[in-house]
Amino acid sequence: MDHSSESEKISTRASVERLEKLLRRDVTWVPTSSGYLDTMAGETVPPPGRAQAAWQSSLGAAMYQRAQRVMASLQRFGSVADQLQLRPGQTVVDVGCGPGNVTTGLADAVGPHGLAVGVDLSAPMLTRAAQQARPNMGLLRGNATNLPLRDHCADATCATLVIMLVPEPVDALREMIRIVAPGGRLLVMVPALSVGSGNAVTGPITDRFVRFAGARPFTPDGLSLLLDRLGCDHIHSHQQCNMLTVRARTASARDSKSSSSGKSSSSGKSSSSEQGSK
């Protein structure tokens, strides 16, 4: 498919050529005047819950963007780039990027020679993200459980407040692992069931949110266990009230080779869990 005549319509700041290099060969895309590439043109995905249905509307996207900015100030979303230990020139993918509040920080962290890619299912969300896009930031409409990106194309990936809303969270985590290079970094942030004295206050709030949004609540160690089973190592989790952040690394090329040859590489795995409260 020849996109040369269509590329002028695209307002995405990162060049189409840079984004195309990351896409799977079987993926086709359509440019949009809103500033993102649509890899699901003509395909509709029924929202599995009320929250997803709201966020696929322009009004819902606007409300979510404001709410996320407030939550970012409380939960230190701005530290995502630091926790991923991003370096200039790297490629990072923000799965379920929403209005791009986190993606812009990732783009700033990897610098002009790096690339931050935001992927989301919601066209209104991507439209808002494009309005604050950086020169080294690209946006794709795609599904978290079937990312349009090729294997090992990124140095790191993150998903903030997304995995708990995906009907098949394991599939989404597996896709995140697939697109990251061996030894690359992942970060996942989800609401979780609180423990201890804070549960009496925050527990009912989380329960209402989970029931309204159709979200899956995670236990403090649930996400870490999933990532461990999927082959990640260097897993670290931190919970602050009802917000759980888990960092991990994909298996290195050496570990993958050892595993495939029947050798155990479990000795390289580590897991830690920290509890924090306001």
CSV table of C-alpha atoms in Angstrom, one decimal:
chain,number,residue,atom,x,y,z
A,1,MET,CA,0.0,0.0,0.0
A,2,ASP,CA,1.4,3.3,-1.1
A,3,HIS,CA,1.0,6.0,1.7
A,4,SER,CA,3.3,8.6,0.1
A,5,SER,CA,0.4,10.8,-1.1
A,6,GLU,CA,-1.5,10.4,2.1
A,7,SER,CA,1.2,11.3,4.6
A,8,GLU,CA,0.6,15.0,4.2
A,9,LYS,CA,-2.7,14.6,5.9
A,10,ILE,CA,-1.1,13.3,9.0
A,11,SER,CA,-0.5,15.7,11.9
A,12,THR,CA,1.2,13.2,14.1
A,13,ARG,CA,4.5,14.9,15.1
A,14,ALA,CA,6.7,11.9,14.7
A,15,SER,CA,7.4,11.0,11.1
A,16,VAL,CA,5.3,8.2,9.5
A,17,GLU,CA,8.5,6.5,8.5
A,18,ARG,CA,9.7,6.1,12.1
A,19,LEU,CA,6.4,4.6,13.1
A,20,GLU,CA,6.2,2.3,10.1
A,21,LYS,CA,9.5,0.7,11.1
A,22,LEU,CA,7.9,-0.5,14.3
A,23,LEU,CA,4.7,-2.0,12.8
A,24,ARG,CA,4.2,-5.7,12.0
A,25,ARG,CA,4.4,-6.6,8.4
A,26,ASP,CA,0.8,-7.8,8.4
A,27,VAL,CA,-0.5,-4.5,9.7
A,28,THR,CA,-2.1,-1.9,7.4
A,29,TRP,CA,-2.8,1.6,8.6
A,30,VAL,CA,-4.9,4.6,7.6
A,31,PRO,CA,-3.9,8.2,8.3
A,32,THR,CA,-6.3,10.4,10.1
A,33,SER,CA,-6.6,14.2,10.2
A,34,SER,CA,-6.8,14.0,14.0
A,35,GLY,CA,-3.1,13.1,14.2
A,36,TYR,CA,-2.8,9.3,14.7
A,37,LEU,CA,-2.5,6.3,12.5
A,38,ASP,CA,-5.4,3.9,12.6
A,39,THR,CA,-4.4,0.2,12.4
A,40,MET,CA,-8.0,-0.8,13.0
A,41,ALA,CA,-9.8,1.1,10.3
A,42,GLY,CA,-13.4,-0.1,10.0
A,43,GLU,CA,-13.1,-2.4,13.0
A,44,THR,CA,-15.2,-1.8,16.0
A,45,VAL,CA,-14.6,-3.3,19.4
A,46,PRO,CA,-17.7,-3.3,21.7
A,47,PRO,CA,-16.7,-1.7,25.1
A,48,PRO,CA,-16.7,-4.4,27.8
A,49,GLY,CA,-17.7,-1.9,30.5
A,50,ARG,CA,-19.3,1.5,31.2
A,51,ALA,CA,-15.9,3.1,31.8
A,52,GLN,CA,-14.6,2.0,28.4
A,53,ALA,CA,-17.8,3.1,26.7
A,54,ALA,CA,-17.5,6.6,28.3
A,55,TRP,CA,-13.9,7.0,27.3
A,56,GLN,CA,-14.7,6.3,23.7
A,57,SER,CA,-16.8,9.5,23.5
A,58,SER,CA,-15.4,13.0,23.2
A,59,LEU,CA,-16.9,14.1,26.5
A,60,GLY,CA,-15.7,11.1,28.3
A,61,ALA,CA,-12.2,11.6,27.0
A,62,ALA,CA,-12.2,15.2,28.1
A,63,MET,CA,-13.4,14.2,31.6
A,64,TYR,CA,-10.8,11.4,31.8
A,65,GLN,CA,-8.0,13.8,30.8
A,66,ARG,CA,-8.8,16.2,33.7
A,67,ALA,CA,-9.2,13.4,36.2
A,68,GLN,CA,-5.9,11.8,35.2
A,69,ARG,CA,-4.1,15.0,35.7
A,70,VAL,CA,-5.4,15.2,39.2
A,71,MET,CA,-4.5,11.6,39.9
A,72,ALA,CA,-1.0,12.2,38.4
A,73,SER,CA,-0.3,14.9,41.0
A,74,LEU,CA,-1.3,12.5,43.8
A,75,GLN,CA,0.2,9.2,42.5
A,76,ARG,CA,3.4,10.5,40.9
A,77,PHE,CA,2.5,9.4,37.3
A,78,GLY,CA,5.3,11.8,36.3
A,79,SER,CA,7.8,9.3,37.7
A,80,VAL,CA,7.0,6.6,35.1
A,81,ALA,CA,9.9,7.6,32.9
A,82,ASP,CA,12.3,7.6,35.8
A,83,GLN,CA,11.1,4.2,37.0
A,84,LEU,CA,11.6,2.8,33.5
A,85,GLN,CA,15.1,4.3,33.6
A,86,LEU,CA,14.7,5.6,30.1
A,87,ARG,CA,17.8,7.0,28.3
A,88,PRO,CA,18.0,9.4,25.3
A,89,GLY,CA,17.6,7.7,22.0
A,90,GLN,CA,15.4,4.8,23.3
A,91,THR,CA,12.0,3.7,22.1
A,92,VAL,CA,9.2,3.4,24.6
A,93,VAL,CA,5.5,2.3,24.1
A,94,ASP,CA,2.7,3.6,26.3
A,95,VAL,CA,-0.1,1.0,26.1
A,96,GLY,CA,-3.5,2.4,26.7
A,97,CYS,CA,-2.1,5.9,26.4
A,98,GLY,CA,-5.4,7.7,26.7
A,99,PRO,CA,-5.1,11.5,26.3
A,100,GLY,CA,-1.3,11.3,26.3
A,101,ASN,CA,-0.5,12.8,29.7
A,102,VAL,CA,2.1,10.0,30.4
A,103,THR,CA,3.3,9.7,26.8
A,104,THR,CA,4.5,13.3,26.6
A,105,GLY,CA,6.7,12.7,29.7
A,106,LEU,CA,8.1,9.6,28.1
A,107,ALA,CA,8.9,11.5,24.9
A,108,ASP,CA,10.7,14.2,26.9
A,109,ALA,CA,12.8,11.5,28.6
A,110,VAL,CA,14.0,9.8,25.5
A,111,GLY,CA,14.9,13.0,23.7
A,112,PRO,CA,14.7,14.1,20.1
A,113,HIS,CA,16.6,10.9,18.9
A,114,GLY,CA,14.3,8.6,20.8
A,115,LEU,CA,10.6,7.8,20.1
A,116,ALA,CA,7.6,7.5,22.4
A,117,VAL,CA,4.6,5.6,20.9
A,118,GLY,CA,1.1,5.8,22.4
A,119,VAL,CA,-1.4,3.1,21.6
A,120,ASP,CA,-5.1,3.3,22.4
A,121,LEU,CA,-8.4,1.9,21.3
A,122,SER,CA,-10.3,5.1,21.7
A,123,ALA,CA,-10.2,7.6,18.8
A,124,PRO,CA,-11.3,10.6,21.0
A,125,MET,CA,-8.5,9.8,23.4
A,126,LEU,CA,-5.9,9.7,20.6
A,127,THR,CA,-7.3,13.0,19.2
A,128,ARG,CA,-6.6,14.6,22.5
A,129,ALA,CA,-3.2,13.0,22.8
A,130,ALA,CA,-2.3,14.4,19.3
A,131,GLN,CA,-3.0,17.9,20.5
A,132,GLN,CA,-0.1,17.8,22.9
A,133,ALA,CA,2.2,15.5,20.8
A,134,ARG,CA,6.0,16.1,20.9
A,135,PRO,CA,8.2,16.0,17.7
A,136,ASN,CA,9.4,12.5,18.8
A,137,MET,CA,5.9,11.1,19.7
A,138,GLY,CA,3.7,8.9,17.5
A,139,LEU,CA,0.2,7.7,18.1
A,140,LEU,CA,-1.5,4.4,16.9
A,141,ARG,CA,-5.1,3.2,17.3
A,142,GLY,CA,-4.7,-0.4,18.3
A,143,ASN,CA,-5.8,-3.1,20.7
A,144,ALA,CA,-3.8,-3.8,23.8
A,145,THR,CA,-4.4,-7.6,23.4
A,146,ASN,CA,-3.1,-7.5,19.8
A,147,LEU,CA,-0.6,-4.7,19.5
A,148,PRO,CA,0.2,-3.7,15.9
A,149,LEU,CA,3.9,-3.6,16.8
A,150,ARG,CA,6.6,-6.1,15.8
A,151,ASP,CA,8.5,-8.2,18.3
A,152,HIS,CA,11.3,-6.6,20.4
A,153,CYS,CA,10.8,-3.2,18.8
A,154,ALA,CA,10.9,-1.2,22.0
A,155,ASP,CA,13.3,-0.7,24.9
A,156,ALA,CA,10.5,-0.3,27.4
A,157,THR,CA,6.8,-0.2,27.8
A,158,CYS,CA,4.2,0.9,30.3
A,159,ALA,CA,0.5,0.7,31.0
A,160,THR,CA,-1.1,3.0,33.6
A,161,LEU,CA,-4.6,2.4,34.7
A,162,VAL,CA,-5.3,0.1,31.8
A,163,ILE,CA,-4.7,-3.6,32.5
A,164,MET,CA,-7.5,-3.8,35.1
A,165,LEU,CA,-10.0,-2.8,32.3
A,166,VAL,CA,-8.8,-5.3,29.7
A,167,PRO,CA,-11.1,-8.4,29.4
A,168,GLU,CA,-8.0,-10.6,29.0
A,169,PRO,CA,-5.3,-8.9,31.1
A,170,VAL,CA,-2.9,-11.8,30.6
A,171,ASP,CA,-3.0,-11.4,26.9
A,172,ALA,CA,-2.3,-7.7,27.2
A,173,LEU,CA,0.7,-8.4,29.5
A,174,ARG,CA,2.0,-11.0,27.1
A,175,GLU,CA,1.8,-8.5,24.2
A,176,MET,CA,3.7,-5.9,26.2
A,177,ILE,CA,6.4,-8.5,26.9
A,178,ARG,CA,6.5,-9.5,23.2
A,179,ILE,CA,7.3,-6.0,21.9
A,180,VAL,CA,10.1,-5.3,24.4
A,181,ALA,CA,13.7,-6.3,23.6
A,182,PRO,CA,15.2,-9.0,25.8
A,183,GLY,CA,16.2,-7.5,29.1
A,184,GLY,CA,13.9,-4.5,28.5
A,185,ARG,CA,11.7,-2.8,31.2
A,186,LEU,CA,8.0,-2.9,31.9
A,187,LEU,CA,5.9,-0.8,34.3
A,188,VAL,CA,2.2,-1.5,35.0
A,189,MET,CA,0.1,0.6,37.3
A,190,VAL,CA,-3.4,-0.6,38.5
A,191,PRO,CA,-5.8,0.0,41.4
A,192,ALA,CA,-5.5,-2.8,43.9
A,193,LEU,CA,-7.3,-3.9,47.0
A,194,SER,CA,-5.8,-2.1,50.0
A,195,VAL,CA,-4.6,-3.9,53.1
A,196,GLY,CA,-4.2,-2.9,56.7
A,197,SER,CA,-5.9,0.1,58.4
A,198,GLY,CA,-6.2,2.1,55.1
A,199,ASN,CA,-8.7,-0.5,53.7
A,200,ALA,CA,-11.5,0.7,56.0
A,201,VAL,CA,-11.4,4.1,54.2
A,202,THR,CA,-10.3,3.4,50.6
A,203,GLY,CA,-11.7,-0.1,50.3
A,204,PRO,CA,-15.4,0.9,49.8
A,205,ILE,CA,-14.3,3.6,47.2
A,206,THR,CA,-12.3,1.1,45.2
A,207,ASP,CA,-15.1,-1.4,45.4
A,208,ARG,CA,-17.6,1.2,43.9
A,209,PHE,CA,-15.1,2.1,41.2
A,210,VAL,CA,-14.5,-1.6,40.3
A,211,ARG,CA,-18.3,-2.3,40.1
A,212,PHE,CA,-19.0,0.8,38.0
A,213,ALA,CA,-16.1,0.4,35.6
A,214,GLY,CA,-16.3,-3.3,35.2
A,215,ALA,CA,-12.7,-3.5,36.3
A,216,ARG,CA,-10.8,-6.4,37.7
A,217,PRO,CA,-9.4,-5.7,41.2
A,218,PHE,CA,-5.8,-6.9,41.8
A,219,THR,CA,-4.5,-8.2,45.1
A,220,PRO,CA,-1.2,-6.7,46.2
A,221,ASP,CA,0.8,-9.6,44.8
A,222,GLY,CA,-1.5,-10.6,42.0
A,223,LEU,CA,0.2,-8.7,39.2
A,224,SER,CA,3.7,-9.7,40.3
A,225,LEU,CA,2.7,-13.3,40.2
A,226,LEU,CA,1.3,-12.9,36.6
A,227,LEU,CA,4.5,-11.3,35.4
A,228,ASP,CA,6.6,-14.0,37.0
A,229,ARG,CA,4.6,-16.7,35.3
A,230,LEU,CA,5.1,-14.9,32.0
A,231,GLY,CA,8.8,-15.1,32.3
A,232,CYS,CA,9.7,-11.7,33.6
A,233,ASP,CA,12.4,-11.2,36.3
A,234,HIS,CA,13.6,-8.4,38.6
A,235,ILE,CA,10.0,-7.8,39.6
A,236,HIS,CA,9.4,-5.0,42.1
A,237,SER,CA,6.0,-3.8,43.4
A,238,HIS,CA,5.0,-0.8,45.4
A,239,GLN,CA,1.6,-0.1,46.7
A,240,GLN,CA,0.4,3.3,48.0
A,241,CYS,CA,-3.1,3.1,49.4
A,242,ASN,CA,-5.1,1.6,46.5
A,243,MET,CA,-2.5,2.2,43.7
A,244,LEU,CA,-0.2,-0.6,42.8
A,245,THR,CA,2.9,-0.1,40.6
A,246,VAL,CA,4.9,-3.1,39.4
A,247,ARG,CA,8.2,-2.9,37.5
A,248,ALA,CA,9.8,-5.8,35.8
A,249,ARG,CA,12.3,-6.8,33.1
A,250,THR,CA,11.8,-9.2,30.3
A,251,ALA,CA,14.1,-12.2,30.2
A,252,SER,CA,17.5,-11.5,28.7
A,253,ALA,CA,18.6,-13.2,25.5
A,254,ARG,CA,20.9,-15.5,27.5
A,255,ASP,CA,18.1,-16.5,29.9
A,256,SER,CA,15.7,-17.2,27.0
A,257,LYS,CA,18.3,-19.4,25.4
A,258,SER,CA,19.0,-21.3,28.6
A,259,SER,CA,15.3,-21.8,29.2
A,260,SER,CA,14.7,-23.1,25.7
A,261,SER,CA,17.6,-25.6,26.2
A,262,GLY,CA,16.1,-26.9,29.4
A,263,LYS,CA,18.4,-25.1,31.8
A,264,SER,CA,16.9,-23.3,34.7
A,265,SER,CA,17.3,-19.5,34.9
A,266,SER,CA,15.0,-19.0,37.9
A,267,SER,CA,17.9,-18.0,40.0
A,268,GLY,CA,18.0,-14.7,38.3
A,269,LYS,CA,14.5,-13.8,39.3
A,270,SER,CA,13.8,-11.5,42.2
A,271,SER,CA,10.6,-10.1,43.6
A,272,SER,CA,10.0,-7.6,46.3
A,273,SER,CA,6.9,-5.9,47.6
A,274,GLU,CA,6.6,-2.7,49.5
A,275,GLN,CA,3.6,-1.2,51.2
A,276,GLY,CA,3.1,2.5,51.4
A,277,SER,CA,0.4,4.7,52.8
A,278,LYS,CA,-0.3,8.4,53.0
